[in-house]
Coordinates of C-alpha atoms in Angstrom, one line a residue:
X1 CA 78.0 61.9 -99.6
X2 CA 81.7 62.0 -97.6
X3 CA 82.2 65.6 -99.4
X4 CA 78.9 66.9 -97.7
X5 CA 79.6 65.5 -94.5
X6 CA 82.8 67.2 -94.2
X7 CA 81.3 70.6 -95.6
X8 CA 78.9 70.2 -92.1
X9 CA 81.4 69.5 -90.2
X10 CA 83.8 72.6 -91.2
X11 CA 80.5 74.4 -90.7
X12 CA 80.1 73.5 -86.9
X13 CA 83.8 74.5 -86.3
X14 CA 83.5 77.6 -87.8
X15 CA 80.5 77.8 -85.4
X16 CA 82.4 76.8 -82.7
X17 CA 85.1 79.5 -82.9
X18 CA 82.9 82.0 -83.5
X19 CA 81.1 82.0 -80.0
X20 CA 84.0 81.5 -78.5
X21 CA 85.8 84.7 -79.7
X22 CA 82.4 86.6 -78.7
X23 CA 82.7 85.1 -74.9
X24 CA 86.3 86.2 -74.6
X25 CA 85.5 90.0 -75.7
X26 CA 82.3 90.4 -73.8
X27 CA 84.0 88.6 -70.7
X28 CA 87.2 90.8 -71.4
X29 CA 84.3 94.3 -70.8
X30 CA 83.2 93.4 -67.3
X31 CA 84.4 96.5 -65.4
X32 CA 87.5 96.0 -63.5
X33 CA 86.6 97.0 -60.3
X34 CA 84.3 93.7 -59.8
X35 CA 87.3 91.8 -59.7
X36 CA 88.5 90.9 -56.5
X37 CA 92.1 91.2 -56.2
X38 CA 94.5 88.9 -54.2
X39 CA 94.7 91.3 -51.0
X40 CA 91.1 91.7 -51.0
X41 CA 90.6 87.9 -51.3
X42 CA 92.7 87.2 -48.5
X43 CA 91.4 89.8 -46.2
X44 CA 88.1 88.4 -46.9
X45 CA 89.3 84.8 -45.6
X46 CA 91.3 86.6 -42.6
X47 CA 88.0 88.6 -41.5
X48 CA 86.2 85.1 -41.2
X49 CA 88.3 83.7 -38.5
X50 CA 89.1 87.3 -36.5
X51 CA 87.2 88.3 -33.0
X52 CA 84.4 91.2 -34.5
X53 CA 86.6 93.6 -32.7
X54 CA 86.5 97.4 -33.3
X55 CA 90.1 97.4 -34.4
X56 CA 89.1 95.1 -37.0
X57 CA 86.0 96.0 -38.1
X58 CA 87.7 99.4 -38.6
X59 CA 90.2 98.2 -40.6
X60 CA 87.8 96.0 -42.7
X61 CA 85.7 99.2 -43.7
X62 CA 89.3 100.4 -45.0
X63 CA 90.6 97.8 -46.8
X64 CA 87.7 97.6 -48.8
X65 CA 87.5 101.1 -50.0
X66 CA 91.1 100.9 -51.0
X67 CA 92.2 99.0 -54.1
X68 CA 96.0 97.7 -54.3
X69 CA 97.1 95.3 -56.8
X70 CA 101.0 96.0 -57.0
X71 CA 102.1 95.8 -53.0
X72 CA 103.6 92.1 -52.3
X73 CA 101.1 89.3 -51.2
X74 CA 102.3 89.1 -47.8
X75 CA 102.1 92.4 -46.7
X76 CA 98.4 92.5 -47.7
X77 CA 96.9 90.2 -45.0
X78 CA 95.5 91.8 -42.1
X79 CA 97.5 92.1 -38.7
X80 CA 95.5 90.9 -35.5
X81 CA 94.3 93.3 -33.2
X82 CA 96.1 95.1 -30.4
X83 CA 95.4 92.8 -27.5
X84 CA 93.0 93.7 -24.8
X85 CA 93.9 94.5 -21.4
X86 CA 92.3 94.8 -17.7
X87 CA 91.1 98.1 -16.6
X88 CA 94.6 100.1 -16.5
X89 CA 95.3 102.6 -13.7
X90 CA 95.9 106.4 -14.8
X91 CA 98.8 107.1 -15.8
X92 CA 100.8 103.3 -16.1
X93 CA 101.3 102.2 -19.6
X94 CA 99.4 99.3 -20.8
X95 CA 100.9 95.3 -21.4
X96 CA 100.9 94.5 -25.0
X97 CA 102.1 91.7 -26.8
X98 CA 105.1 93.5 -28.2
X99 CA 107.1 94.3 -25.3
X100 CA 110.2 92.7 -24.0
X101 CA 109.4 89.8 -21.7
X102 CA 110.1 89.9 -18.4
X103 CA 112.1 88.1 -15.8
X104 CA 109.5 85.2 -15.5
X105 CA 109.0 81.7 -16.0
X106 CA 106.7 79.7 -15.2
X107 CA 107.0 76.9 -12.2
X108 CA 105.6 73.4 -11.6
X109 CA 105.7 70.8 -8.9
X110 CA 105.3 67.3 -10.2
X111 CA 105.9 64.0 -10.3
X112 CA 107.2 61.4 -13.1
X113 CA 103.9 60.0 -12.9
X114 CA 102.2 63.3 -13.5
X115 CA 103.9 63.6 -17.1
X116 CA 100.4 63.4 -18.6
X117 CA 98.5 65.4 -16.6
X118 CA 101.1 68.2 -16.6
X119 CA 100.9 68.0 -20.4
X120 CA 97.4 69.0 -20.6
X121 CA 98.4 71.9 -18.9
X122 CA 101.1 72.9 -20.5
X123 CA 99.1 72.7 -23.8
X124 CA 96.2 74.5 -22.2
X125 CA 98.9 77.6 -21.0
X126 CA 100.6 77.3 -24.6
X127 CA 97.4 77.3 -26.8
X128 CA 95.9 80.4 -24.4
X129 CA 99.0 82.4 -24.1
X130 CA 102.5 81.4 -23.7
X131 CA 102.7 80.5 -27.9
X132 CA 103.3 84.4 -27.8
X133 CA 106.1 85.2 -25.1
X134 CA 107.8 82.0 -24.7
X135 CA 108.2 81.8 -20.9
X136 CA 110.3 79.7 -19.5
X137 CA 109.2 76.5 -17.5
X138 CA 110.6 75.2 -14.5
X139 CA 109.7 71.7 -13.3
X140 CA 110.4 70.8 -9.5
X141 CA 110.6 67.1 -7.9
X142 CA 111.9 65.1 -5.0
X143 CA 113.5 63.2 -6.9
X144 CA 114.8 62.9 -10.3
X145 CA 113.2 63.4 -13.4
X146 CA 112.9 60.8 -16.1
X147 CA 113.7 60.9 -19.4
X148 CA 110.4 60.2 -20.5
X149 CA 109.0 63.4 -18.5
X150 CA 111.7 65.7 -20.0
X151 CA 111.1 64.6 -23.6
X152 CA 106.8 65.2 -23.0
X153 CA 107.5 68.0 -21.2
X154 CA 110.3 69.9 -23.2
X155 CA 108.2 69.4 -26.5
X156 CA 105.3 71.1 -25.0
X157 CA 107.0 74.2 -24.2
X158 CA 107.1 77.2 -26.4
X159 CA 110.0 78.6 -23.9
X160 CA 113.4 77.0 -22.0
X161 CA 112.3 73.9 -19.5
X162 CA 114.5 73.2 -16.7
X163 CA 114.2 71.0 -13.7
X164 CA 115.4 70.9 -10.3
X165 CA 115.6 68.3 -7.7
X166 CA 115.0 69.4 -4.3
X167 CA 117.3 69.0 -2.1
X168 CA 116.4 66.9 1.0
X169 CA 116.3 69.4 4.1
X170 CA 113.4 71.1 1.8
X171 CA 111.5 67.9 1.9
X172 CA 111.8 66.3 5.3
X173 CA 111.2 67.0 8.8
X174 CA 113.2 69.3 10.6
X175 CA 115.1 68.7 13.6
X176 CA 112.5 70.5 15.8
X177 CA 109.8 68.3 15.4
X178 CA 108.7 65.7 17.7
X179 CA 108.1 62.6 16.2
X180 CA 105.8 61.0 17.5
X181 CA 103.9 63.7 18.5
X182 CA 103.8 64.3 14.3
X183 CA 102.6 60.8 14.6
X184 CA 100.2 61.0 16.9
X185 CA 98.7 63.7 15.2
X186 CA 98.5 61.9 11.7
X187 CA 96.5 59.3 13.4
X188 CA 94.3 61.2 14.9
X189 CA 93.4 63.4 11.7
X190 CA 93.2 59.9 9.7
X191 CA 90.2 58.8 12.3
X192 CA 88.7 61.8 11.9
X193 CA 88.8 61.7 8.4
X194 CA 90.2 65.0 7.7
X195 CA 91.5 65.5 4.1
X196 CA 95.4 64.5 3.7
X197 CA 95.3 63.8 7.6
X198 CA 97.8 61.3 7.5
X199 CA 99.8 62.0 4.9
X200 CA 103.2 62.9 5.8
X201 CA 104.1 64.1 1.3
X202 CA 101.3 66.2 2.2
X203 CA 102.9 68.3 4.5
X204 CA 106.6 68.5 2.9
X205 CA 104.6 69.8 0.0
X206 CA 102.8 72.5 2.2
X207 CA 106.0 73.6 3.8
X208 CA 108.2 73.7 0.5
X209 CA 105.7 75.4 -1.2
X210 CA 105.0 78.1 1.8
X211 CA 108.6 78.4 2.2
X212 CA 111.1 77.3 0.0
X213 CA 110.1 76.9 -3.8
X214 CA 111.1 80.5 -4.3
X215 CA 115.1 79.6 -3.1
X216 CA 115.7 76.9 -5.5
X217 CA 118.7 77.6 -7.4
X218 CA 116.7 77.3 -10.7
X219 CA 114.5 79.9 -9.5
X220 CA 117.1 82.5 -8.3
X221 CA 117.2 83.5 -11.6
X222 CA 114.0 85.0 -12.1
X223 CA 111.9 87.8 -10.3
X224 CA 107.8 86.3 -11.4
X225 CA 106.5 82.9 -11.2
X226 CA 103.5 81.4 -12.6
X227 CA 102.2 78.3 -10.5
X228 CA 100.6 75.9 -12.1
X229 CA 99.8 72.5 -11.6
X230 CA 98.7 68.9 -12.9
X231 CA 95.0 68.4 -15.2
X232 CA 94.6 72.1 -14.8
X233 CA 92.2 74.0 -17.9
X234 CA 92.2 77.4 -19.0
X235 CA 89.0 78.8 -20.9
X236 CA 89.9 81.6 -22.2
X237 CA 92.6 83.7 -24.6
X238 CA 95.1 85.6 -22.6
X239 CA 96.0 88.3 -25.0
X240 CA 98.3 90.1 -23.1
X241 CA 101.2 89.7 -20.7
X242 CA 100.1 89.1 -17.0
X243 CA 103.5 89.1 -15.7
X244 CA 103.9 93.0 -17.6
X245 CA 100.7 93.9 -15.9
X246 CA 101.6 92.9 -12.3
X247 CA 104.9 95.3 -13.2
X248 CA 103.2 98.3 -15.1
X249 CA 100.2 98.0 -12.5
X250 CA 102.9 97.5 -9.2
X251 CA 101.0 94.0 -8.0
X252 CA 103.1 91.4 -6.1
X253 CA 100.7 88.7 -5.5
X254 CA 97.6 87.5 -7.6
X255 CA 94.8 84.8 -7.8
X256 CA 91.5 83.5 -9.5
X257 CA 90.0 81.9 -7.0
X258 CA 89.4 82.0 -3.2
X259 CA 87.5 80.1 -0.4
X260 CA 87.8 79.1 3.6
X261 CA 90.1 76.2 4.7
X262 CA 89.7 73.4 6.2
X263 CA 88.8 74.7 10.2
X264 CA 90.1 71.4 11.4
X265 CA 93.8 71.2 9.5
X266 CA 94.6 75.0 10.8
X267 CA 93.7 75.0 14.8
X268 CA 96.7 77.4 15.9
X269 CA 98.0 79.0 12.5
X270 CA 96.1 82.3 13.9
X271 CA 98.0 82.4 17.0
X272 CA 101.5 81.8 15.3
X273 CA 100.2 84.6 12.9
X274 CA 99.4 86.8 15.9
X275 CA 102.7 86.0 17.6
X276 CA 104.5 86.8 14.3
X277 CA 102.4 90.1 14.2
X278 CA 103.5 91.5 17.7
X279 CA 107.2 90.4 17.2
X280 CA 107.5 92.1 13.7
X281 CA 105.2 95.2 13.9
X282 CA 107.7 96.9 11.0
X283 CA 106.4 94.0 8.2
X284 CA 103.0 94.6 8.8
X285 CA 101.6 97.0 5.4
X286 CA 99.8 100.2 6.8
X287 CA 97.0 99.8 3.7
X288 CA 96.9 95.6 5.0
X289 CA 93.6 93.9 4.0
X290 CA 93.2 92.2 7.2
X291 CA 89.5 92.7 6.9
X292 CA 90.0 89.7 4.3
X293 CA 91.3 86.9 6.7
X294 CA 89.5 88.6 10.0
X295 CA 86.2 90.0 10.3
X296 CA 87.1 91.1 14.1
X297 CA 90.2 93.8 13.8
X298 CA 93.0 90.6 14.0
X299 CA 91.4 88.5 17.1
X300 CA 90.6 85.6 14.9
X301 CA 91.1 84.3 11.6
X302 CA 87.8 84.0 9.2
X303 CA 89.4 81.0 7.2
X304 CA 89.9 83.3 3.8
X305 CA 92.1 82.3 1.2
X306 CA 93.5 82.5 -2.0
X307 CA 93.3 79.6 -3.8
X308 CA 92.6 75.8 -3.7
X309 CA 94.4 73.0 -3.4
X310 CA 92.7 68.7 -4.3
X311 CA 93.7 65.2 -4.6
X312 CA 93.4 62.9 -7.3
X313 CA 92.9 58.9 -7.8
X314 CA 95.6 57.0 -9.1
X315 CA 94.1 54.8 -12.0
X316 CA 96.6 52.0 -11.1
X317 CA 96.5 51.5 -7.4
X318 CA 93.2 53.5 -6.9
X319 CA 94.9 55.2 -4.4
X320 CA 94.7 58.5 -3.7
X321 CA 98.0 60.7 -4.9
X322 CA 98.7 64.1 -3.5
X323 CA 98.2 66.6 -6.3
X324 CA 98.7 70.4 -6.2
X325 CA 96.1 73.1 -7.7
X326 CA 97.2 76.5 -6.3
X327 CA 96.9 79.1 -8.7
X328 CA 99.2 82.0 -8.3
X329 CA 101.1 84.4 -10.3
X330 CA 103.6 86.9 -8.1
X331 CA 107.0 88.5 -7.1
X332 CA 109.5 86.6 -6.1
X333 CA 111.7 89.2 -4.5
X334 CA 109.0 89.7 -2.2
X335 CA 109.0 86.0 -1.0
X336 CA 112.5 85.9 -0.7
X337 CA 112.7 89.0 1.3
X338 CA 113.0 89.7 5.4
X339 CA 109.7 90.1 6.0
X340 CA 108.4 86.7 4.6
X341 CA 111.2 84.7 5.5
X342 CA 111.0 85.9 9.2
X343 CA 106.9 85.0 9.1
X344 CA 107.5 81.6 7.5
X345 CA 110.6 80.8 9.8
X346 CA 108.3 82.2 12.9
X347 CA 105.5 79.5 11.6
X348 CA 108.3 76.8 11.2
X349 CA 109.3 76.8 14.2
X350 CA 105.9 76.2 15.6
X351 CA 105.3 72.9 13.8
X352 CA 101.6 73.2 12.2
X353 CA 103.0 71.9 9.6
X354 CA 103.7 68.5 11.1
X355 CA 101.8 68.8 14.5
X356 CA 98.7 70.3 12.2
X357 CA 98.5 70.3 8.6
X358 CA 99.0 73.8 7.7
X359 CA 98.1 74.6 4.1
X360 CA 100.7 76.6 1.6
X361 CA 97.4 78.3 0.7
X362 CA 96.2 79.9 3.9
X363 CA 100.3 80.7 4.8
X364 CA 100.8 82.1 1.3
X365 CA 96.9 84.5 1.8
X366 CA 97.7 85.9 5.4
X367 CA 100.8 87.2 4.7
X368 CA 99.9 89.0 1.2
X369 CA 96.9 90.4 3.2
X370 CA 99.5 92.0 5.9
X371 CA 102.6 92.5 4.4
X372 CA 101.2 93.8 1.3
X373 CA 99.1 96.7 0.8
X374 CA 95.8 96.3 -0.7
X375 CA 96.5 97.8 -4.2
X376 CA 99.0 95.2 -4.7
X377 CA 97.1 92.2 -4.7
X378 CA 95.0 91.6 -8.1
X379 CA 92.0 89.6 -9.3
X380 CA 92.6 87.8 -12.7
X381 CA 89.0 88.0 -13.5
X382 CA 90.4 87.4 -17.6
X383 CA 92.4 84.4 -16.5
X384 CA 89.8 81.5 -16.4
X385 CA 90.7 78.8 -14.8
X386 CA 89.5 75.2 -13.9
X387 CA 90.8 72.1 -11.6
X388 CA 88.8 70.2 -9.6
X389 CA 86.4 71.0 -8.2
X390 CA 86.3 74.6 -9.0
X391 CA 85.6 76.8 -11.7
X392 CA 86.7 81.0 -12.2
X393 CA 84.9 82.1 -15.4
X394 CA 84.6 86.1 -16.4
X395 CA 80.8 87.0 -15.4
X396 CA 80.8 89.7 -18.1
X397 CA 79.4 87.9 -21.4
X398 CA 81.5 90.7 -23.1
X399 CA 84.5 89.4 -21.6
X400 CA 83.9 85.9 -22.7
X401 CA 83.1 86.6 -26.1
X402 CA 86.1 88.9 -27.2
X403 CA 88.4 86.2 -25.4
X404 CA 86.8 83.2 -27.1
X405 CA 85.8 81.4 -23.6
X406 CA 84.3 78.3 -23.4
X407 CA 82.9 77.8 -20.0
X408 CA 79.5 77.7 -18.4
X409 CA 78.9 81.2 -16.1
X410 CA 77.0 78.7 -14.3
X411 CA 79.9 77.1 -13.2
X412 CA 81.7 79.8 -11.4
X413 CA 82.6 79.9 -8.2
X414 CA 83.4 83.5 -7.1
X415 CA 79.8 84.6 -6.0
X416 CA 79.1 81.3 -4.3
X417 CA 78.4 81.4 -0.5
X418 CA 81.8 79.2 0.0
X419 CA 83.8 81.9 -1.9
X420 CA 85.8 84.4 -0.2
X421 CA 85.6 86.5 -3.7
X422 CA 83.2 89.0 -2.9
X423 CA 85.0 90.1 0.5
X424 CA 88.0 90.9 -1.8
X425 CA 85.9 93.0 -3.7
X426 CA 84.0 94.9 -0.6
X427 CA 87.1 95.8 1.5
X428 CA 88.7 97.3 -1.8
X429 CA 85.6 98.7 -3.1
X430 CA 85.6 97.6 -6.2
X431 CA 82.1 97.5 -8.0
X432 CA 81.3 93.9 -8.3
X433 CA 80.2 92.9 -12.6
X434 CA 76.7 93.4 -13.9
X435 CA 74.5 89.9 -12.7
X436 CA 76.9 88.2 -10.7
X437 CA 73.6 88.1 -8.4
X438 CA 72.7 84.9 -10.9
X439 CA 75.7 83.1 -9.8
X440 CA 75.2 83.0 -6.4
X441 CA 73.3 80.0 -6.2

């Protein structure tokens, strides 16, 4: 009985082998060319998590025509596509990612306390675009930094950080001003409940940043600053080099977002503008875009600005901290040269700064509309941007999609009555995007 059990079971064995030697030769006849090989593989993987752009697709169709088994694994993946531009004018080259950077860095006024608001920012301008260039950051205070705010801060950054203390004739009152007449003027604006109308950080904020950020010894170094400030967001990829474009494309001063100030925090800054105008006839651009701040040849001012600037609540005190939004990329030399210094030492002198409560904004807006011509100011319509309470997202749906946005075209402001965005666009006669008539209301 044992001898016949192990005759089965040299029978199944022999079984056994048998199929598998017929598995290995019929699998061993499947046609070669069914068999994905490694580069193909990875491509495949790559294509899933690449923008559908032509470049790629392209490069897709060829890649799988063309079998390679013997190149090295790393030269097979695919290489992203060229980045994607703004409209270019004849004749400049375009920015690319590939270039040498140039003299930029980024800028930032902040406090210690900010450190976590100005993180989110940093990783919001990392994430979207600096991870490629490396940019340098420089971080402005009053006073000191901490370590704490150097350690977040430094971390965050792709490029150099540095920071600066201001010294203290940047941020305090200058000899000139009365006061009490400051003080007077404070109280009023605080019954009146105008925005920041007592605050006295307020206005050495307003002041440093219309007329001194761009002399700090940090910032000698460079010729292009990025402004950017606490809790902002950016929706979309920046796939090329803003600073490159603004150099290729001759542009000295640049925003994403304009509206009307305050009437009541800005009384007089027309007639200092006008005085300024009629002592300094040579800095005054023969292409201006004064039809942008006046809508009567220069008699008045229409409010017009570039930019924004907000508040927010301190989640300790409850109180409300002085926090600054102003979105602005531009040319340094220009700030720094005779023609802006004599306009913001002409305003100086008059005290709205103190005896009103001047904005950098507005100061900053008039004089790119009159000492610059009007081919070199430029719309960011690719850079969207977000701080409260307003919103810039592209109108194109294109747009959006090939930079992998993710606001709500509901939510911008540039057609919106309040928005001065649309008057940029008419007095340069540039075609306004297909259904920005939906985002009016």
């Amino acid at each position: 009985m044992a001898t016949g059990s192990a005759r089965y079971l040299r029978y199944i064995l022999f079984a056994f082998f048998g199929l598998a030697i017929i598995f290995f030769i019929s699998s061993t006849s499947i046609p070669r060319d069914q068999i994905g090989s490694a580069k193909q593989l990875i491509n495949e993987q790559t294509a899933k998590w690449r923008p559908a752009t032509h470049e790629n697709q392209a490069e897709n169709q060829v890649v799988s025509q063309v079998e390679s088994v013997t190149q090295p694994l790393a030269t097979s993946v695919a290489t992203p596509s060229e980045p994607k531009i703004p409209d270019a004018i004849a004749g400049v080259p375009l920015s690319t990612a590939d270039h040498p950077r140039m003299n930029a860095t980024f800028v930032t006024l902040a406090r210690n306390t900010d450190v976590w608001e100005i993180a989110r920012s940093i990783r919001q301008v990392e994430d979207r675009f600096n991870h490629q260039f490396h940019y340098d950051w420089v971080f402005l205070n009053d006073k000191p930094f901490d370590e704490q705010f150097k350690k977040v801060t430094s971390n965050l950054c792709s490029g150099k950080t540095r920071y600066g203390e201001i010294p203290k004739e940047h941020w305090s009152f200058p000899e000139w001003i009365d006061q009490e007449r400051a003080k007077k003027v404070r109280d009023q604006m605080k019954e009146a409940k105008v925005i920041y109308g007592d605050s006295i950080s307020y206005r050495h904020m307003c002041r440093f940043e219309s007329g001194f950020f761009f002399r700090q010894p940090l910032m000698l170094d460079y010729e292009w600053y990025w402004r950017v400030e606490p809790s902002i967001e950016l929706f979309c990829d920046l796939k090329y080099d803003p600073f490159k474009y603004m150099v290729d494309h001759a542009k000295k001063y640049s925003f994403v977002i304009s509206l009307h100030e305050y009437v009541e925090t800005i009384p007089t800054l027309w007639d200092s503008v006008k005085k300024y105008m009629k002592e300094h006839p040579e800095h005054i651009a023969k292409d201006n875009s004064m039809e942008y701040v006046s809508d009567d040849g220069g008699q008045s001012y229409n409010h017009c600005h570039f930019g924004l600037a907000q508040s927010r609540q301190d989640s300790i005190s409850n109180h409300a901290i002085i926090q600054w939004s102003n979105f602005e990329i531009g040319n340094l030399d220009w700030l720094r040269s005779q023609a802006y210094l004599d306009y913001f030492n002409s305003l100086d002198q008059d005290g709205g700064f103190f005896y009103e409560r001047w904005g950098d904004a507005p100061v900053h807006s008039i004089a790119a509309a009159l000492m610059l011509n009007k081919n070199e100011i430029h719309f960011f319509d690719d850079i969207a941007y977000f701080h409260v309470p307003f919103t810039h997202c592209p109108t194109s749906e294109q747009k959006r999609l090939e930079n992998k946005c993710h606001c709500s075209p509901k939510e911008n402001f540039d057609w919106k009555a309040y928005s001065c965005t649309a008057r940029y666009f008419d007095i340069n006669g540039i075609d306004k995007p297909q259904g920005y008539e939906n985002q009016q209301d």
